[in-house]
CSV table of N, CA and C in Angstrom, one decimal:
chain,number,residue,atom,x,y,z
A,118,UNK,N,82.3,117.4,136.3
A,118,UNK,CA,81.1,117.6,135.7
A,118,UNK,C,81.1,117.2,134.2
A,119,UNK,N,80.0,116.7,133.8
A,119,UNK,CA,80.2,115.7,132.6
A,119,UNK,C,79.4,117.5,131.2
A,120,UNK,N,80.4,117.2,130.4
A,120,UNK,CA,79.9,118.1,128.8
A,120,UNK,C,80.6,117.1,127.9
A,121,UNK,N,79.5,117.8,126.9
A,121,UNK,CA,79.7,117.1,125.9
A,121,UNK,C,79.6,118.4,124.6
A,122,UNK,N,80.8,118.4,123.9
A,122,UNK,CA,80.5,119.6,122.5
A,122,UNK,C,80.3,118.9,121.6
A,123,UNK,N,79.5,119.3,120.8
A,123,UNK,CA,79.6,119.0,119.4
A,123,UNK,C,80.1,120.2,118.4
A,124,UNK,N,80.4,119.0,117.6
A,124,UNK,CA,81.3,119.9,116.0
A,124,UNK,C,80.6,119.2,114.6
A,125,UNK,N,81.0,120.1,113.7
A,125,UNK,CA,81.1,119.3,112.4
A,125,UNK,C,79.8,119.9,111.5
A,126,UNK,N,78.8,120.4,112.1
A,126,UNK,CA,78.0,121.2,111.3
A,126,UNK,C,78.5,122.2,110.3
A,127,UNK,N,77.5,122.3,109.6
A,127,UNK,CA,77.8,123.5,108.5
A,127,UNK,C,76.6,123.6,107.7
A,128,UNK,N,77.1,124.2,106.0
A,128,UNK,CA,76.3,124.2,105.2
A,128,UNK,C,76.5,123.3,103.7
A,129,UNK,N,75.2,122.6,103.3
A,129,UNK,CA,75.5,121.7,102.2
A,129,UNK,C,74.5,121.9,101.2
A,130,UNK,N,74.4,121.3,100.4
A,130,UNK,CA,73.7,121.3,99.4
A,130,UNK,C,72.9,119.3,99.4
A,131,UNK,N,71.6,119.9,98.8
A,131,UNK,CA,71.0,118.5,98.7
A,131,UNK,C,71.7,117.4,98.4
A,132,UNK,N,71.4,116.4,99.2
A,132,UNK,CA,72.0,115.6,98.6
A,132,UNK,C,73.4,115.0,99.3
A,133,UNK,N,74.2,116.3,99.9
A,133,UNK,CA,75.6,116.3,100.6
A,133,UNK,C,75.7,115.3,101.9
A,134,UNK,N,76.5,115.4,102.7
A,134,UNK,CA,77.0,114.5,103.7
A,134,UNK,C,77.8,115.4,104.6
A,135,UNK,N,77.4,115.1,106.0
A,135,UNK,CA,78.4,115.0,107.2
A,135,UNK,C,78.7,114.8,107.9
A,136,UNK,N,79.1,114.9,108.8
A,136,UNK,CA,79.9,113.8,109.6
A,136,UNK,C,80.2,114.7,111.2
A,137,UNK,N,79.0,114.5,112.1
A,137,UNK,CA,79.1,115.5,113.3
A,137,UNK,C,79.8,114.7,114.6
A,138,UNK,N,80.0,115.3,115.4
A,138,UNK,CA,80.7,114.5,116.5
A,138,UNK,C,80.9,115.3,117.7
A,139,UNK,N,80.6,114.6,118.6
A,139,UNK,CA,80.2,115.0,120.3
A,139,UNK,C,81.0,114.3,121.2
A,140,UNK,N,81.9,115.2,121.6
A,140,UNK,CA,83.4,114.8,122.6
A,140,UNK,C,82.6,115.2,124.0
A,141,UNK,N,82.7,113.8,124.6
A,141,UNK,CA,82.4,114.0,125.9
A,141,UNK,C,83.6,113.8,126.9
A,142,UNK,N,83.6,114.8,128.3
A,142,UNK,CA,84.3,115.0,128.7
A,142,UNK,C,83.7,115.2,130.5
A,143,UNK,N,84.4,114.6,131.3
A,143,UNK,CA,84.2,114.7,133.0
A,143,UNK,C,83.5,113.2,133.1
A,144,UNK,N,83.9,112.3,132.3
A,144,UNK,CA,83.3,111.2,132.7
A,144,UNK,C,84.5,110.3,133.3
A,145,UNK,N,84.3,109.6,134.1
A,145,UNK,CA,85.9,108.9,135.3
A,145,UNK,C,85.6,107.7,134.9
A,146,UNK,N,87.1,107.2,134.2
A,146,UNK,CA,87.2,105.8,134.3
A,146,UNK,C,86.5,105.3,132.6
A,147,UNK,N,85.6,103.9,133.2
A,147,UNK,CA,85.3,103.5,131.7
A,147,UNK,C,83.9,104.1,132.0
A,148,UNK,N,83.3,104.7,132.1
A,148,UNK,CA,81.5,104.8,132.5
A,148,UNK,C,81.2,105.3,131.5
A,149,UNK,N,82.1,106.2,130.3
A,149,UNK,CA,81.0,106.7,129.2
A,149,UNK,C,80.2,105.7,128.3
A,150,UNK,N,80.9,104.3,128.5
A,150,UNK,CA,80.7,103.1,127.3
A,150,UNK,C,79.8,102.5,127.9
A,151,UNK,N,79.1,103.1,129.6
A,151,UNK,CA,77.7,102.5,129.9
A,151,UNK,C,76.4,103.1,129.7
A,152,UNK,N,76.3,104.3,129.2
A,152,UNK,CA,75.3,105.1,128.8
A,152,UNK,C,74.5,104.9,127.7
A,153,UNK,N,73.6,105.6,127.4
A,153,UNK,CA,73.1,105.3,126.2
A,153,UNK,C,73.5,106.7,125.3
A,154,UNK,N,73.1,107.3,124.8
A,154,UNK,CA,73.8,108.4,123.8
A,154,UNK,C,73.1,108.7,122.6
A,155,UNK,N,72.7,109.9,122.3
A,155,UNK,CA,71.4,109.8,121.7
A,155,UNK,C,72.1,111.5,120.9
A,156,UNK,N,71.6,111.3,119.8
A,156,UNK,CA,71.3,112.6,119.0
A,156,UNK,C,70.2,112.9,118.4
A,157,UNK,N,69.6,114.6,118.9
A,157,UNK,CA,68.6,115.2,118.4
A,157,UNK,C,68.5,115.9,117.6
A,158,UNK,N,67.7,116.4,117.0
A,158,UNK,CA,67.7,118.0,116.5
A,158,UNK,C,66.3,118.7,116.4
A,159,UNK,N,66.5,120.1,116.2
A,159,UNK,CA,65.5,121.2,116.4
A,159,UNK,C,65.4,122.5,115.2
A,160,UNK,N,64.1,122.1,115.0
A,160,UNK,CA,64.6,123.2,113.8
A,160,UNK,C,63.6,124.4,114.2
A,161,UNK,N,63.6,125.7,114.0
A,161,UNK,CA,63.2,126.5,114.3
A,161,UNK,C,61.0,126.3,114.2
A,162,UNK,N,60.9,127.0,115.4
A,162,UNK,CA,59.4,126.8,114.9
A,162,UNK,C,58.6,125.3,114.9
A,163,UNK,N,59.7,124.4,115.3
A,163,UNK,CA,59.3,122.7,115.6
A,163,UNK,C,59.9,121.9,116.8
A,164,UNK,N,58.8,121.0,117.1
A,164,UNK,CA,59.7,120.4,118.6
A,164,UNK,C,60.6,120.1,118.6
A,165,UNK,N,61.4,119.5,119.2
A,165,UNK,CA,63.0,118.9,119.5
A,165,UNK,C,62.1,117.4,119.1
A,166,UNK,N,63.6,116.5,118.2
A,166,UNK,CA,63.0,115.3,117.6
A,166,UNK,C,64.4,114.9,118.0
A,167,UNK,N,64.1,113.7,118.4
A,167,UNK,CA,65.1,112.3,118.3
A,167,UNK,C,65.3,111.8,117.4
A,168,UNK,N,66.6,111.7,117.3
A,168,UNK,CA,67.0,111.3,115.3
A,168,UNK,C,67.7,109.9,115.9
A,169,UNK,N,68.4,109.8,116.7
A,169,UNK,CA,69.7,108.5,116.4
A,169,UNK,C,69.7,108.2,118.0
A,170,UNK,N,69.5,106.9,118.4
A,170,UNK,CA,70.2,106.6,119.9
A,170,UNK,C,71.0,105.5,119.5
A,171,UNK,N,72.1,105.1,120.5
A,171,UNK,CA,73.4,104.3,120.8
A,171,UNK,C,73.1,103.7,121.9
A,172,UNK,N,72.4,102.2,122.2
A,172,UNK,CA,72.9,102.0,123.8
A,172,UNK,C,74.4,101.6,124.0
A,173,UNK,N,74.4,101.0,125.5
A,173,UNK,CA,76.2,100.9,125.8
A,173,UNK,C,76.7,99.3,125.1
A,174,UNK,N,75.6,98.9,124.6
A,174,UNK,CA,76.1,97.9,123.8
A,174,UNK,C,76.2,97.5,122.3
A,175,UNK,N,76.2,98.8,122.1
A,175,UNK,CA,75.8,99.2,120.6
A,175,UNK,C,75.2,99.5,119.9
A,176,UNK,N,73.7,98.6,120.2
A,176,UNK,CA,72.3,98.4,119.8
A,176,UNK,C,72.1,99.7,119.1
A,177,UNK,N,71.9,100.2,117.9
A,177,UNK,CA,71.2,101.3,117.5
A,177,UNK,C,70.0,101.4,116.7
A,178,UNK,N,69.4,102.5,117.2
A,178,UNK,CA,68.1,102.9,116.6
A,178,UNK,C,67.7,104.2,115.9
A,179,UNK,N,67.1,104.6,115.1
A,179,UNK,CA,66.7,105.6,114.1
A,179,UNK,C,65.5,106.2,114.1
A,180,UNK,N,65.2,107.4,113.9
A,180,UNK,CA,63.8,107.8,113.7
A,180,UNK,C,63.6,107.7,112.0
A,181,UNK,N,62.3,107.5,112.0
A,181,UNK,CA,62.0,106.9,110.2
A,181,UNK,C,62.6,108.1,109.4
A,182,UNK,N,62.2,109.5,109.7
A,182,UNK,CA,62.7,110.1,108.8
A,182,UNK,C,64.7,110.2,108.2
A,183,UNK,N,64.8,109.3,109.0
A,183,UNK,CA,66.3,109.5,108.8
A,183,UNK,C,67.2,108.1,108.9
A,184,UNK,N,66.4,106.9,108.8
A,184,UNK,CA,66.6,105.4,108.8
A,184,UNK,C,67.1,105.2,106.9
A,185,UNK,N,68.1,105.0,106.7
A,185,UNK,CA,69.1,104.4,105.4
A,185,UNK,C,70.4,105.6,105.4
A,186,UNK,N,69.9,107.1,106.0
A,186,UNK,CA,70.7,108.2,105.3
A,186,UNK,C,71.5,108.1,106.4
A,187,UNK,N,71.6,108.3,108.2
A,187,UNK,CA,72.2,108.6,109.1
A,187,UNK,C,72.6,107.0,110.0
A,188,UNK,N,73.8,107.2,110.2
A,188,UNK,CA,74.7,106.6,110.9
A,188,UNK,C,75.1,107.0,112.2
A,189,UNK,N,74.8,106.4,113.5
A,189,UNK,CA,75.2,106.8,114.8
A,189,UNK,C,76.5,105.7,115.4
A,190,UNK,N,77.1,106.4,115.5
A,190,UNK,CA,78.9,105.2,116.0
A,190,UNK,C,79.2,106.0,117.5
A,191,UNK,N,79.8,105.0,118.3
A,191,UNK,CA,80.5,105.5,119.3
A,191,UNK,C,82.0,105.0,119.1
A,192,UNK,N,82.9,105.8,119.8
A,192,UNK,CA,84.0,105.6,120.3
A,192,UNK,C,84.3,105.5,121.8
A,193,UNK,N,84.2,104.8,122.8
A,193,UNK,CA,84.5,104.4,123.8
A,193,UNK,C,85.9,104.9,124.2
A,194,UNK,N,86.9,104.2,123.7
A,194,UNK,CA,88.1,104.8,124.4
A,194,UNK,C,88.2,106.3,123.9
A,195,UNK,N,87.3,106.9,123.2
A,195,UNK,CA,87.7,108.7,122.8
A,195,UNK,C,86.3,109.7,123.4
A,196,UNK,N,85.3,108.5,124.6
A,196,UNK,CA,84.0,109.3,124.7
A,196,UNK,C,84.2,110.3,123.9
A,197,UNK,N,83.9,109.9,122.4
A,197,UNK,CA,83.2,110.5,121.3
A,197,UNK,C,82.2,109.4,120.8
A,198,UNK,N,80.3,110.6,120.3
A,198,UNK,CA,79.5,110.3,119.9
A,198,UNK,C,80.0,110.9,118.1
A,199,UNK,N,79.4,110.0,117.3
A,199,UNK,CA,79.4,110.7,116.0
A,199,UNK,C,77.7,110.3,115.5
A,200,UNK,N,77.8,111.0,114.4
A,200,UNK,CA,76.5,111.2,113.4
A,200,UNK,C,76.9,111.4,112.1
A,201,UNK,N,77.3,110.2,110.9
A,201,UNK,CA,77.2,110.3,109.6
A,201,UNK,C,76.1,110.4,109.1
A,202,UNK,N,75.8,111.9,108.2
A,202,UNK,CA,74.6,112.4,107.7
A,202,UNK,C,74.9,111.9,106.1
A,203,UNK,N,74.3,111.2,105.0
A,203,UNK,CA,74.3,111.1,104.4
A,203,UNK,C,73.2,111.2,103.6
A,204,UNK,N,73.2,112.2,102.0
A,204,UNK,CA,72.1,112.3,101.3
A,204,UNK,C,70.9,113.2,102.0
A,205,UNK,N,71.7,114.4,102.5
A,205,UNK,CA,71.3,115.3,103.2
A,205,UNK,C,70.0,115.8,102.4
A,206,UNK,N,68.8,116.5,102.7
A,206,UNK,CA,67.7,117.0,102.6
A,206,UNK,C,67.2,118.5,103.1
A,207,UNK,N,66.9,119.1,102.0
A,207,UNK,CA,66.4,120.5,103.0
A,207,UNK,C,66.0,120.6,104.4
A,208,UNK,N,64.8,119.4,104.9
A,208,UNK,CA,64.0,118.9,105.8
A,208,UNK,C,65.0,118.6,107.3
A,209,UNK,N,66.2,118.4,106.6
A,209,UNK,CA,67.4,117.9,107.9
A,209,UNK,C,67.8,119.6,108.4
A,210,UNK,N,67.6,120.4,107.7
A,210,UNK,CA,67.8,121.6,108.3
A,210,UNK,C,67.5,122.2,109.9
A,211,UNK,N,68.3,121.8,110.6
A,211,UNK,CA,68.6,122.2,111.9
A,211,UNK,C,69.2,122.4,113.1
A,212,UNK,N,69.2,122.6,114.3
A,212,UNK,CA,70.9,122.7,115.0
A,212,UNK,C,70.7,121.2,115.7
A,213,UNK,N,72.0,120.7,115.7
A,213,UNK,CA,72.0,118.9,116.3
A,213,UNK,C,72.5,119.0,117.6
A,214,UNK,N,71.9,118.5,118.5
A,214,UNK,CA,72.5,118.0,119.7
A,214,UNK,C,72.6,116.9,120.0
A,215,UNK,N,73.7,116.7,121.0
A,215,UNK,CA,73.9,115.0,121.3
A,215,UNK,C,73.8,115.4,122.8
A,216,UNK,N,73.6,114.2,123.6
A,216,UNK,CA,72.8,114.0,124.9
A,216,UNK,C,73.1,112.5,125.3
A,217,UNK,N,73.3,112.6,126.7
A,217,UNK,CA,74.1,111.6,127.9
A,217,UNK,C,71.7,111.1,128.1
A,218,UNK,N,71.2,109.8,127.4
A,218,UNK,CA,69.8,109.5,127.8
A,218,UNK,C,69.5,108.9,129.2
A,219,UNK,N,68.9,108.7,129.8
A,219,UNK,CA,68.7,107.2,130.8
A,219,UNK,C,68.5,105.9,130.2
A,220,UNK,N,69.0,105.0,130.6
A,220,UNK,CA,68.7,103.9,129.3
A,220,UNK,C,67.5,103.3,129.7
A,221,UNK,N,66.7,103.4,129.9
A,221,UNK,CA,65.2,103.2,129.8
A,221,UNK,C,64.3,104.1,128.9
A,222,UNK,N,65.2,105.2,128.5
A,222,UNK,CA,64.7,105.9,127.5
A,222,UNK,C,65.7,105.9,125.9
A,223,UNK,N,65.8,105.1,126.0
A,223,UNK,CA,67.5,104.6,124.9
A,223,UNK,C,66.3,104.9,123.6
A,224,UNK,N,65.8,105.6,122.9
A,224,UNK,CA,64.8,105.1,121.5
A,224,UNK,C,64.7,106.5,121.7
A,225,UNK,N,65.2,106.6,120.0
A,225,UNK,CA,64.6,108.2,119.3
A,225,UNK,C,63.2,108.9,119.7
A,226,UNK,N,61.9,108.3,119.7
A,226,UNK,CA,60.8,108.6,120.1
A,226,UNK,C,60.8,108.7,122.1
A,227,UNK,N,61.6,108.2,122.8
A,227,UNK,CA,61.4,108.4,124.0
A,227,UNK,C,62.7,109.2,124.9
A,228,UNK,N,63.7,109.2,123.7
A,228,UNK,CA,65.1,110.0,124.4
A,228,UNK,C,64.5,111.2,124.7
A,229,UNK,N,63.5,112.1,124.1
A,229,UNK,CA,63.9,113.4,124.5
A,229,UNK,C,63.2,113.4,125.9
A,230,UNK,N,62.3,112.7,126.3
A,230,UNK,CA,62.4,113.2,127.8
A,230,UNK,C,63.0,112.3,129.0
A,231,UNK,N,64.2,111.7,128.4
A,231,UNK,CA,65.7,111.1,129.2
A,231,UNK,C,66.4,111.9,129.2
A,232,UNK,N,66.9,112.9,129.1
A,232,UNK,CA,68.2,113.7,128.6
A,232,UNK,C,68.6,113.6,129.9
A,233,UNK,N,69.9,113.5,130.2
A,233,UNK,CA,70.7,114.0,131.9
A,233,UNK,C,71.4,114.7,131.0
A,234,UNK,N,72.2,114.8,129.9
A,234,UNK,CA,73.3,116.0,129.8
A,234,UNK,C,73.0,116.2,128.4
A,235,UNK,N,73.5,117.2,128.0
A,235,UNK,CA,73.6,117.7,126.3
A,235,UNK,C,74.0,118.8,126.1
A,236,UNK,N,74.5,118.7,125.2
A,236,UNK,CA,75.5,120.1,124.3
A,236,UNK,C,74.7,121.1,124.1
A,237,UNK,N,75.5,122.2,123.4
A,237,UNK,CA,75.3,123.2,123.3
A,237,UNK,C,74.7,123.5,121.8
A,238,UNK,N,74.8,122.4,120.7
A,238,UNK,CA,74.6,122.0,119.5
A,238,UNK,C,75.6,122.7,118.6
A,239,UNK,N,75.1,122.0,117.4
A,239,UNK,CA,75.9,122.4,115.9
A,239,UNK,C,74.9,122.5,115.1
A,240,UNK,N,74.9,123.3,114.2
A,240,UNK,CA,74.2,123.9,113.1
A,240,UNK,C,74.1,123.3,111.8
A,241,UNK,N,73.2,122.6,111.3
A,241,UNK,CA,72.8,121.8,109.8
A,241,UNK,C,72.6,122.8,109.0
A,242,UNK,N,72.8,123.1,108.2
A,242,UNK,CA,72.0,124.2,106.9
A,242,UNK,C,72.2,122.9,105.8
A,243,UNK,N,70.6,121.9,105.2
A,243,UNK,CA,70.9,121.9,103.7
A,243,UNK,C,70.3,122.8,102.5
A,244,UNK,N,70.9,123.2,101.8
A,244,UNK,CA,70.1,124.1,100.6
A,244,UNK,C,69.9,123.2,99.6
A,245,UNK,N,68.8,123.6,99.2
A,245,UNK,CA,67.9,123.4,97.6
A,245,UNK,C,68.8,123.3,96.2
């Protein structure tokens, strides 16, 4: 059975950086480097948004509000997903999940209703 955790959340101040990451696990063989792979987040009181997708060939995509600051990388031989947050914002304030998409839904605006798998998330706090 395929999970995936994520880590690396916390609390920053404007402006700060981090660096999250989603160890996927129950996948056989090479198949996690076929997926697409997508990170969201949800902040209380707002819908779930698609921030960063990965297809299995690297191709990546961004949602505007987060296109120059956030970095989406895979590691293939470690099925690990990562998320470098840089020049963090109050506005990024919320818990991040990463998610196994369908690759027909590989794009920030159409991943969230692809998800086959996703974590249990990690927690953003930026302060003012």
């Amino acid at each position: 059975q395929v999970q995936l955790v994520e880590s690396g959340g916390g609390s920053v101040q404007t402006g700060g950086s981090l660096r999250l990451s989603c160890a996927g696990s129950g996948y056989s063989g090479y198949i996690y480097r076929s997926y697409c792979m997508a990170w969201f987040r949800q902040a209380p009181g707002k819908e779930r948004e698609g921030v960063a997708t990965i297809e299995a060939r690297g191709t990546t995509n961004y949602a505007d509000s987060v296109k120059g600051r956030f970095i989406i990388s895979r590691d293939n031989d470690k099925n690990t997903l990562y998320l470098q947050m840089n020049s963090l914002q109050p506005e990024d304030t919320a818990m991040y999940y990463c998610a196994q998409v369908l690759w027909n839904r590989c794009d920030p605006q159409m991943a969230p209703t692809g998800v086959q798998y996703r974590g249990q998330g990690t927690q953003v706090t930026v302060s003012s």
